Short mmCIF file of C-alpha atoms and ligand atoms in Angstrom, two decimals:
data_model
loop_
_atom_site.label_atom_id
_atom_site.label_comp_id
_atom_site.label_asym_id
_atom_site.label_seq_id
_atom_site.Cartn_x
_atom_site.Cartn_y
_atom_site.Cartn_z
CA MET G 243 0.21 -0.19 0.12
CA THR G 244 1.44 3.36 -0.86
CA GLU G 245 1.27 5.94 1.96
CA LYS G 246 -0.66 8.94 1.52
CA LYS G 247 1.70 11.78 0.94
CA ASP G 248 1.64 14.99 2.58
CA VAL G 249 0.36 18.20 1.42
CA THR G 250 1.77 21.22 2.83
CA ILE G 251 0.15 24.74 1.28
CA LEU G 252 0.75 28.43 1.98
CA ALA G 253 -2.29 30.50 1.58
CA ILE G 254 -2.93 34.51 1.58
CA GLU G 255 -6.02 36.50 2.40
CA SER G 256 -6.22 40.24 1.47
CA SER G 257 -9.82 40.55 0.81
CA CYS G 258 -10.77 43.71 3.00
CA ASP G 259 -8.61 45.47 5.61
CA ASP G 260 -6.66 42.15 6.90
CA THR G 261 -3.32 41.00 5.35
CA SER G 262 -3.17 37.49 6.48
CA ALA G 263 -0.61 34.64 5.68
CA ALA G 264 -0.91 30.68 6.95
CA VAL G 265 0.71 27.47 6.35
CA ILE G 266 -1.52 24.26 6.71
CA ARG G 267 0.08 20.68 6.20
CA ASN G 268 -3.10 18.39 5.15
CA GLU G 269 -6.18 19.44 7.21
CA SER G 270 -3.95 20.80 10.11
CA ILE G 271 -2.82 24.32 10.57
CA LEU G 272 1.32 25.16 11.51
CA SER G 273 0.67 28.81 11.40
CA ASN G 274 -1.82 31.68 10.78
CA VAL G 275 -0.58 35.41 10.98
CA VAL G 276 -3.05 38.43 10.94
CA ALA G 277 -1.92 42.13 10.30
CA GLY G 278 -5.05 44.19 10.81
CA GLN G 279 -5.04 47.84 9.36
CA LYS G 280 -5.34 50.55 12.37
CA VAL G 281 -5.50 53.36 9.50
CA HIS G 282 -9.09 53.15 8.95
CA GLU G 283 -10.05 53.62 12.09
CA GLU G 284 -10.14 57.47 11.95
CA TYR G 285 -12.34 57.38 8.83
CA GLY G 286 -14.95 55.61 10.25
CA GLY G 287 -14.89 52.66 7.81
CA VAL G 288 -12.27 50.77 5.39
CA VAL G 289 -10.91 53.11 2.76
CA PRO G 290 -10.07 50.85 -0.30
CA GLU G 291 -6.69 52.62 -1.45
CA LEU G 292 -5.49 52.77 1.93
CA ALA G 293 -6.11 49.17 2.50
CA SER G 294 -4.39 48.21 -0.80
CA ARG G 295 -1.42 50.40 0.07
CA ALA G 296 -1.32 48.93 3.62
CA HIS G 297 -1.60 45.60 2.08
CA GLN G 298 1.63 46.03 0.29
CA GLN G 299 3.38 47.01 3.15
CA HIS G 300 2.36 44.01 5.49
CA ILE G 301 2.29 41.12 2.77
CA ILE G 302 6.09 40.33 2.59
CA PRO G 303 6.46 40.30 6.57
CA VAL G 304 3.24 38.64 7.49
CA VAL G 305 4.34 35.70 4.73
CA ASP G 306 7.88 35.55 6.02
CA LYS G 307 6.33 35.06 9.80
CA ALA G 308 3.84 32.65 8.62
CA ILE G 309 6.67 30.35 7.07
CA LYS G 310 9.10 30.97 9.89
CA GLU G 311 6.11 29.89 12.62
CA ALA G 312 5.30 26.97 10.62
CA ASN G 313 8.71 25.55 10.60
CA VAL G 314 8.91 24.68 7.17
CA LYS G 315 11.12 25.18 4.33
CA ARG G 316 10.22 26.88 1.03
CA GLU G 317 10.85 23.83 -0.91
CA GLU G 318 8.27 21.75 1.25
CA ILE G 319 5.64 23.98 0.14
CA ASP G 320 3.39 22.15 -2.55
CA ALA G 321 1.04 24.91 -3.82
CA ILE G 322 0.00 28.21 -2.86
CA ALA G 323 -3.58 29.30 -2.54
CA PHE G 324 -5.21 32.82 -2.02
CA THR G 325 -8.33 34.45 -2.07
CA ARG G 326 -9.58 35.67 -5.27
CA GLY G 327 -12.67 37.35 -4.02
CA PRO G 328 -15.21 38.60 -3.13
CA GLY G 329 -13.77 41.68 -1.75
CA LEU G 330 -11.96 45.11 -2.36
CA LEU G 331 -10.54 44.87 -5.82
CA GLY G 332 -7.38 46.75 -5.02
CA SER G 333 -7.19 44.73 -1.79
CA LEU G 334 -7.42 41.12 -3.80
CA LEU G 335 -4.93 42.02 -6.28
CA VAL G 336 -2.16 42.48 -3.74
CA GLY G 337 -3.09 38.83 -2.75
CA THR G 338 -3.56 37.53 -6.12
CA SER G 339 -0.14 39.23 -7.64
CA PHE G 340 1.93 38.03 -4.54
CA ALA G 341 0.68 34.32 -5.23
CA LYS G 342 1.24 34.71 -8.89
CA GLY G 343 4.97 35.66 -8.10
CA PHE G 344 5.61 33.11 -5.35
CA ALA G 345 4.21 30.25 -7.89
CA LEU G 346 6.26 31.28 -10.57
CA ALA G 347 9.27 31.80 -8.32
CA SER G 348 8.95 28.51 -6.54
CA ASN G 349 7.56 26.50 -9.55
CA ILE G 350 4.38 25.46 -7.50
CA PRO G 351 0.67 25.43 -8.57
CA MET G 352 -1.84 28.05 -7.81
CA VAL G 353 -5.35 27.43 -6.07
CA GLU G 354 -7.92 30.30 -6.07
CA VAL G 355 -10.40 30.28 -3.06
CA ASN G 356 -13.74 32.05 -2.68
CA HIS G 357 -13.34 33.96 0.65
CA LEU G 358 -16.68 32.98 1.51
CA GLN G 359 -16.48 29.16 1.27
CA GLY G 360 -13.02 29.83 3.58
CA HIS G 361 -15.52 31.01 6.01
CA VAL G 362 -17.80 28.06 6.01
CA LEU G 363 -15.20 25.74 5.88
CA ALA G 364 -13.17 27.04 9.01
CA HIS G 365 -15.28 24.54 10.99
CA PHE G 366 -12.65 21.96 9.37
CA ILE G 367 -9.37 23.41 10.51
CA GLN G 368 -7.39 21.00 12.74
CA GLU G 369 -5.13 22.29 15.17
CA GLU G 370 -2.19 19.99 16.59
CA GLY G 371 -2.82 17.96 19.38
CA GLU G 372 -6.48 18.89 19.47
CA GLU G 373 -9.29 16.19 18.90
CA HIS G 374 -11.21 17.74 16.23
CA LYS G 375 -15.06 17.53 15.31
CA ALA G 376 -16.07 18.81 12.35
CA PRO G 377 -19.65 19.07 11.05
CA GLU G 378 -21.44 16.04 9.15
CA PHE G 379 -22.70 16.74 5.55
CA PRO G 380 -25.05 18.02 4.77
CA PHE G 381 -25.32 21.13 7.18
CA LEU G 382 -26.54 24.62 7.47
CA CYS G 383 -24.23 27.86 7.92
CA LEU G 384 -25.35 31.09 9.00
CA LEU G 385 -22.70 33.21 7.42
CA VAL G 386 -22.59 36.68 8.99
CA SER G 387 -19.99 39.15 8.39
CA GLY G 388 -19.35 42.67 7.51
CA GLY G 389 -20.33 41.86 3.72
CA ASN G 390 -22.40 39.41 3.76
CA SER G 391 -25.81 37.51 5.83
CA GLN G 392 -26.53 34.13 4.29
CA ILE G 393 -28.13 31.11 5.32
CA ILE G 394 -26.29 28.22 3.35
CA VAL G 395 -26.75 24.69 2.92
CA VAL G 396 -22.99 22.56 2.69
CA ARG G 397 -23.49 19.28 0.68
CA ASP G 398 -20.01 18.75 0.57
CA HIS G 399 -16.42 20.69 0.93
CA LEU G 400 -17.12 22.72 -2.16
CA ASP G 401 -20.67 22.12 -2.97
CA MET G 402 -22.85 24.97 -1.72
CA GLU G 403 -26.25 26.62 -1.76
CA VAL G 404 -27.51 29.84 -0.35
CA ILE G 405 -31.16 29.43 0.53
CA GLY G 406 -31.48 33.03 2.12
CA GLN G 407 -29.48 36.23 2.11
CA THR G 408 -29.60 39.78 2.78
CA ILE G 409 -31.53 42.23 0.59
CA ASP G 410 -29.53 45.03 1.83
CA ASP G 411 -27.03 45.52 4.49
CA ALA G 412 -25.35 42.87 6.11
CA ALA G 413 -25.49 42.06 9.62
CA GLY G 414 -22.00 43.23 10.66
CA GLU G 415 -22.94 46.53 8.82
CA ALA G 416 -25.91 46.92 10.80
CA PHE G 417 -23.86 46.65 13.93
CA ASP G 418 -20.93 48.98 12.44
CA LYS G 419 -23.44 51.60 10.91
CA CYS G 420 -25.26 51.81 14.14
CA ALA G 421 -22.11 52.11 16.16
CA LYS G 422 -21.24 54.92 14.02
CA VAL G 423 -24.25 56.58 14.43
CA MET G 424 -23.84 56.17 18.42
CA GLY G 425 -20.49 58.05 17.88
CA LEU G 426 -18.48 54.68 18.35
CA PRO G 427 -15.26 54.02 16.53
CA TYR G 428 -15.10 51.43 13.51
CA PRO G 429 -15.53 48.54 13.45
CA GLY G 430 -18.41 49.02 16.12
CA GLY G 431 -19.70 45.51 16.13
CA PRO G 432 -17.17 44.39 18.71
CA LEU G 433 -17.87 47.53 20.89
CA ILE G 434 -21.57 46.83 20.72
CA ASP G 435 -20.93 43.46 21.85
CA LYS G 436 -18.94 44.82 24.77
CA LEU G 437 -21.39 47.23 25.97
CA ALA G 438 -24.26 45.04 25.58
CA LYS G 439 -22.86 42.73 28.52
CA GLN G 440 -23.60 45.43 30.91
CA GLY G 441 -27.15 46.71 29.50
CA ASN G 442 -30.83 45.75 29.76
CA PRO G 443 -31.59 44.22 26.39
CA ASP G 444 -35.96 44.49 26.65
CA ARG G 445 -35.32 48.20 27.70
CA PHE G 446 -35.93 49.61 23.94
CA GLN G 447 -37.66 48.03 21.25
CA PHE G 448 -36.36 48.64 17.42
CA SER G 449 -38.84 47.47 14.38
CA LYS G 450 -37.74 44.25 12.57
CA PRO G 451 -38.22 43.54 8.98
CA ARG G 452 -41.27 41.46 7.58
CA ILE G 453 -39.06 39.54 4.52
CA ALA G 454 -40.66 36.84 2.67
CA GLY G 455 -38.86 33.26 2.98
CA LEU G 456 -35.46 33.05 4.51
CA ASP G 457 -34.17 36.17 3.21
CA TYR G 458 -32.87 39.00 5.46
CA SER G 459 -32.97 42.71 5.72
CA PHE G 460 -31.01 45.23 8.02
CA SER G 461 -31.60 48.73 6.48
CA GLY G 462 -34.63 49.27 7.94
CA LEU G 463 -33.52 48.56 11.42
CA LYS G 464 -30.66 51.29 10.60
CA THR G 465 -32.87 54.06 9.76
CA SER G 466 -35.09 53.40 12.94
CA PHE G 467 -32.47 53.42 15.14
CA LEU G 468 -31.35 56.44 13.56
CA TYR G 469 -34.60 58.24 14.21
CA PHE G 470 -35.01 56.58 17.21
CA LEU G 471 -31.52 58.40 18.56
CA ARG G 472 -32.61 61.78 16.75
CA ASP G 473 -35.63 62.19 18.86
CA GLN G 474 -34.37 61.00 22.06
CA LEU G 475 -31.22 63.48 21.73
CA LYS G 476 -33.66 66.22 21.16
CA GLU G 477 -35.23 65.69 24.33
CA ASN G 478 -32.05 64.82 26.14
CA PRO G 479 -28.40 65.62 24.33
CA ASP G 480 -26.89 63.14 26.91
CA PHE G 481 -29.17 60.36 25.99
CA ILE G 482 -26.60 58.17 24.47
CA ASP G 483 -23.82 58.89 27.06
CA GLU G 484 -26.51 57.96 29.82
CA ASN G 485 -28.09 55.07 28.08
CA LYS G 486 -25.17 53.73 25.85
CA GLU G 487 -25.25 49.96 27.65
CA ASP G 488 -29.24 49.54 27.43
CA ILE G 489 -29.03 51.16 23.53
CA CYS G 490 -26.12 48.52 22.53
CA ALA G 491 -28.18 45.60 24.32
CA SER G 492 -31.46 46.40 22.84
CA LEU G 493 -30.00 46.84 19.47
CA GLN G 494 -27.84 43.70 19.66
CA LYS G 495 -31.02 41.60 20.85
CA THR G 496 -33.05 43.09 17.75
CA ILE G 497 -29.92 42.12 15.33
CA ILE G 498 -29.93 38.50 16.77
CA ASP G 499 -33.64 37.66 16.98
CA ILE G 500 -33.46 38.64 13.38
CA LEU G 501 -30.83 36.11 12.84
CA LEU G 502 -31.99 33.32 14.69
CA ASN G 503 -35.53 33.49 13.20
CA LYS G 504 -34.61 32.69 9.47
CA LEU G 505 -32.13 30.29 10.70
CA ILE G 506 -34.61 28.43 12.80
CA LYS G 507 -37.29 28.42 9.93
CA ALA G 508 -34.36 26.92 7.57
CA ALA G 509 -33.38 24.49 10.00
CA LYS G 510 -37.54 23.53 10.02
CA GLU G 511 -37.88 23.90 6.19
CA THR G 512 -34.52 21.75 5.13
CA GLY G 513 -34.71 19.33 8.54
CA ILE G 514 -31.16 20.07 8.88
CA LYS G 515 -30.10 19.67 12.43
CA GLU G 516 -26.32 20.20 11.94
CA VAL G 517 -25.98 23.70 12.35
CA THR G 518 -23.00 26.17 12.10
CA VAL G 519 -22.08 29.88 12.20
CA ALA G 520 -19.10 31.57 10.37
CA GLY G 521 -17.91 35.14 9.45
CA GLY G 522 -16.91 38.24 11.73
CA VAL G 523 -20.33 38.57 13.59
CA SER G 524 -19.82 34.96 14.85
CA ALA G 525 -17.74 36.27 17.36
CA ASN G 526 -20.74 38.22 19.31
CA SER G 527 -21.09 36.63 22.34
CA GLY G 528 -25.06 37.18 22.31
CA LEU G 529 -25.31 35.53 19.03
CA ARG G 530 -22.99 32.81 20.60
CA ASP G 531 -25.32 32.27 23.47
CA GLY G 532 -28.72 32.51 21.53
CA LEU G 533 -27.34 30.03 19.31
CA THR G 534 -26.50 27.44 22.14
CA GLU G 535 -29.87 27.80 23.58
CA GLU G 536 -31.59 27.64 20.32
CA ALA G 537 -29.50 24.32 19.59
CA LYS G 538 -30.41 23.15 23.09
CA LYS G 539 -34.14 23.64 22.77
CA ARG G 540 -34.08 22.42 18.86
CA GLY G 541 -31.75 19.40 19.16
CA TRP G 542 -29.25 20.87 16.64
CA ASN G 543 -25.78 19.82 16.68
CA LEU G 544 -24.04 23.54 17.04
CA PHE G 545 -20.41 24.30 15.57
CA ILE G 546 -19.17 27.68 16.53
CA PRO G 547 -15.61 28.81 15.48
CA LYS G 548 -12.38 29.58 17.39
CA PHE G 549 -12.21 33.50 17.62
CA ALA G 550 -9.09 33.35 15.75
CA TYR G 551 -11.05 31.91 12.69
CA THR G 552 -14.39 34.17 13.09
CA THR G 553 -12.85 37.15 11.38
CA ASP G 554 -10.59 37.28 8.10
CA ASN G 555 -7.55 35.08 8.08
CA ALA G 556 -5.68 32.86 5.82
CA ALA G 557 -6.11 29.57 7.90
CA MET G 558 -9.54 29.00 6.33
CA ILE G 559 -8.23 29.91 2.93
CA ALA G 560 -5.69 27.18 3.89
CA ILE G 561 -8.26 24.63 4.75
CA THR G 562 -10.23 25.32 1.61
CA GLY G 563 -7.32 25.55 -0.64
CA TYR G 564 -6.31 21.96 0.43
CA TYR G 565 -9.69 20.77 -0.63
CA ARG G 566 -9.43 22.24 -3.99
CA TYR G 567 -5.66 21.02 -4.13
CA MET G 568 -6.96 17.44 -3.82
CA LYS G 569 -9.57 17.69 -6.35
CA GLY G 570 -6.71 18.96 -8.59
CA GLU G 571 -8.53 22.40 -9.44
CA PHE G 572 -5.41 24.92 -10.01
CA VAL G 573 -5.49 28.30 -11.66
CA ASP G 574 -2.67 29.37 -14.03
CA GLN G 575 -0.81 32.94 -14.25
CA SER G 576 -4.04 34.36 -16.40
CA VAL G 577 -6.05 34.48 -13.26
CA ALA G 578 -7.51 37.81 -11.85
CA PRO G 579 -9.02 39.01 -9.08
CA TYR G 580 -12.85 38.97 -8.76
CA ALA G 581 -14.67 41.47 -6.71
CA ARG G 582 -18.22 40.39 -6.71
CA MET G 583 -17.49 36.47 -6.44
CA VAL G 584 -20.81 34.44 -5.24
CA ILE G 585 -20.47 31.33 -2.81
CA ASN G 586 -21.23 29.11 -5.41
CA GLY G 587 -19.53 30.53 -8.46
O1 KG4 U 47 -15.80 38.43 8.70
P1 KG4 U 47 -15.18 39.65 8.88
O2 KG4 U 47 -13.77 39.86 9.77
O3 KG4 U 47 -14.87 40.47 7.51
C1 KG4 U 47 -15.87 40.58 6.26
O4 KG4 U 47 -15.68 39.50 5.85
O5 KG4 U 47 -16.72 40.92 6.35
O6 KG4 U 47 -16.50 40.65 9.61
C2 KG4 U 47 -16.21 41.88 10.08
C3 KG4 U 47 -17.39 42.26 10.76
C4 KG4 U 47 -17.53 43.87 10.95
O7 KG4 U 47 -18.45 44.30 10.56
C5 KG4 U 47 -17.35 43.52 12.61
O8 KG4 U 47 -18.00 44.71 13.36
C6 KG4 U 47 -18.28 42.43 12.84
O9 KG4 U 47 -17.55 41.23 12.28
N1 KG4 U 47 -17.83 42.00 14.36
C7 KG4 U 47 -18.76 41.92 15.12
C8 KG4 U 47 -18.18 41.16 16.70
N2 KG4 U 47 -16.63 41.08 15.95
C9 KG4 U 47 -16.62 41.33 14.46
N3 KG4 U 47 -20.18 42.10 15.21
C10 KG4 U 47 -20.90 41.92 16.28
N4 KG4 U 47 -20.20 41.33 17.58
C11 KG4 U 47 -18.57 41.23 17.64
N5 KG4 U 47 -18.09 40.66 18.87
#
């Protein structure tokens, strides 16, 4: 019997404002280095041109660190995986160009990865010395990030179908835009989460959308939140300062209720009880608690990713790249980044 050869892949993620590189051997992650970009904080959101420039500055030191931490030699790397999209075109271009140069110089194949599939497959990343339990197919994934809110049926590693998605803003955008209205710095999601822990979630009520099927909408909530604060501030200019914990807790509860309602509906309609969550917003402690409670009530087998694999990271690109590599799905030097890539396209 021939022994299965180990496969070592270097992966690059540069779709938005995090430059990340990871090394994976088969399904075991050896390193995962992420460099964030503080430059956007003062603008209240990601500035695409600044993001591309920061990626250019970070990419070489980040890759260097990832290879050193993984303790692999360059000759041991069998392929380079990179995020082709979706994301900011200028940011994607930096990672794609780096991958092309590295592949050419090392004479190894390139594997393109869909960033959204990466988020979903983060559950399959194994860490050394850890007993790993991955979801079984088919499973549902609630993918909630700064750019997406989707419910996905995952039939195999690379076979995914979106059965519900936002028709306007994403859940992360709702957190970030409402935080901005409150005068909180970007990204507001983690701050709302922190403040919400000390607040009363039932103090204020915000409108919830009535959208048919499994789709989401968050733009109405954002507007109702804006009008609510405007009216309160007319009566009391210190309203936000005096009530920020309760405002955050109530807003967070509304967003979580919206997310969970449709997920519960999806689980009922598909009969799938294997449920996962992915994307930056899955770091939210209220969402994690809400999911855990629903899972207990409904007999779901729930998978919540480690914090390090919720926001953008190259480990998830590495695991997805591994599955594509095993299927022999390579791309050549003519590949170009694709800003509007969809999950199954
Ligand atoms: O997945 P991600 O890093 O980037 C995208 O691909 O979009 O997600 C970033 C989003 C931001 O909107 C951020 O505010 C949100 O995830 N986020 C959170 C939390 N941590 C990150 N939202 C709510 N609570 C959190 N703890």
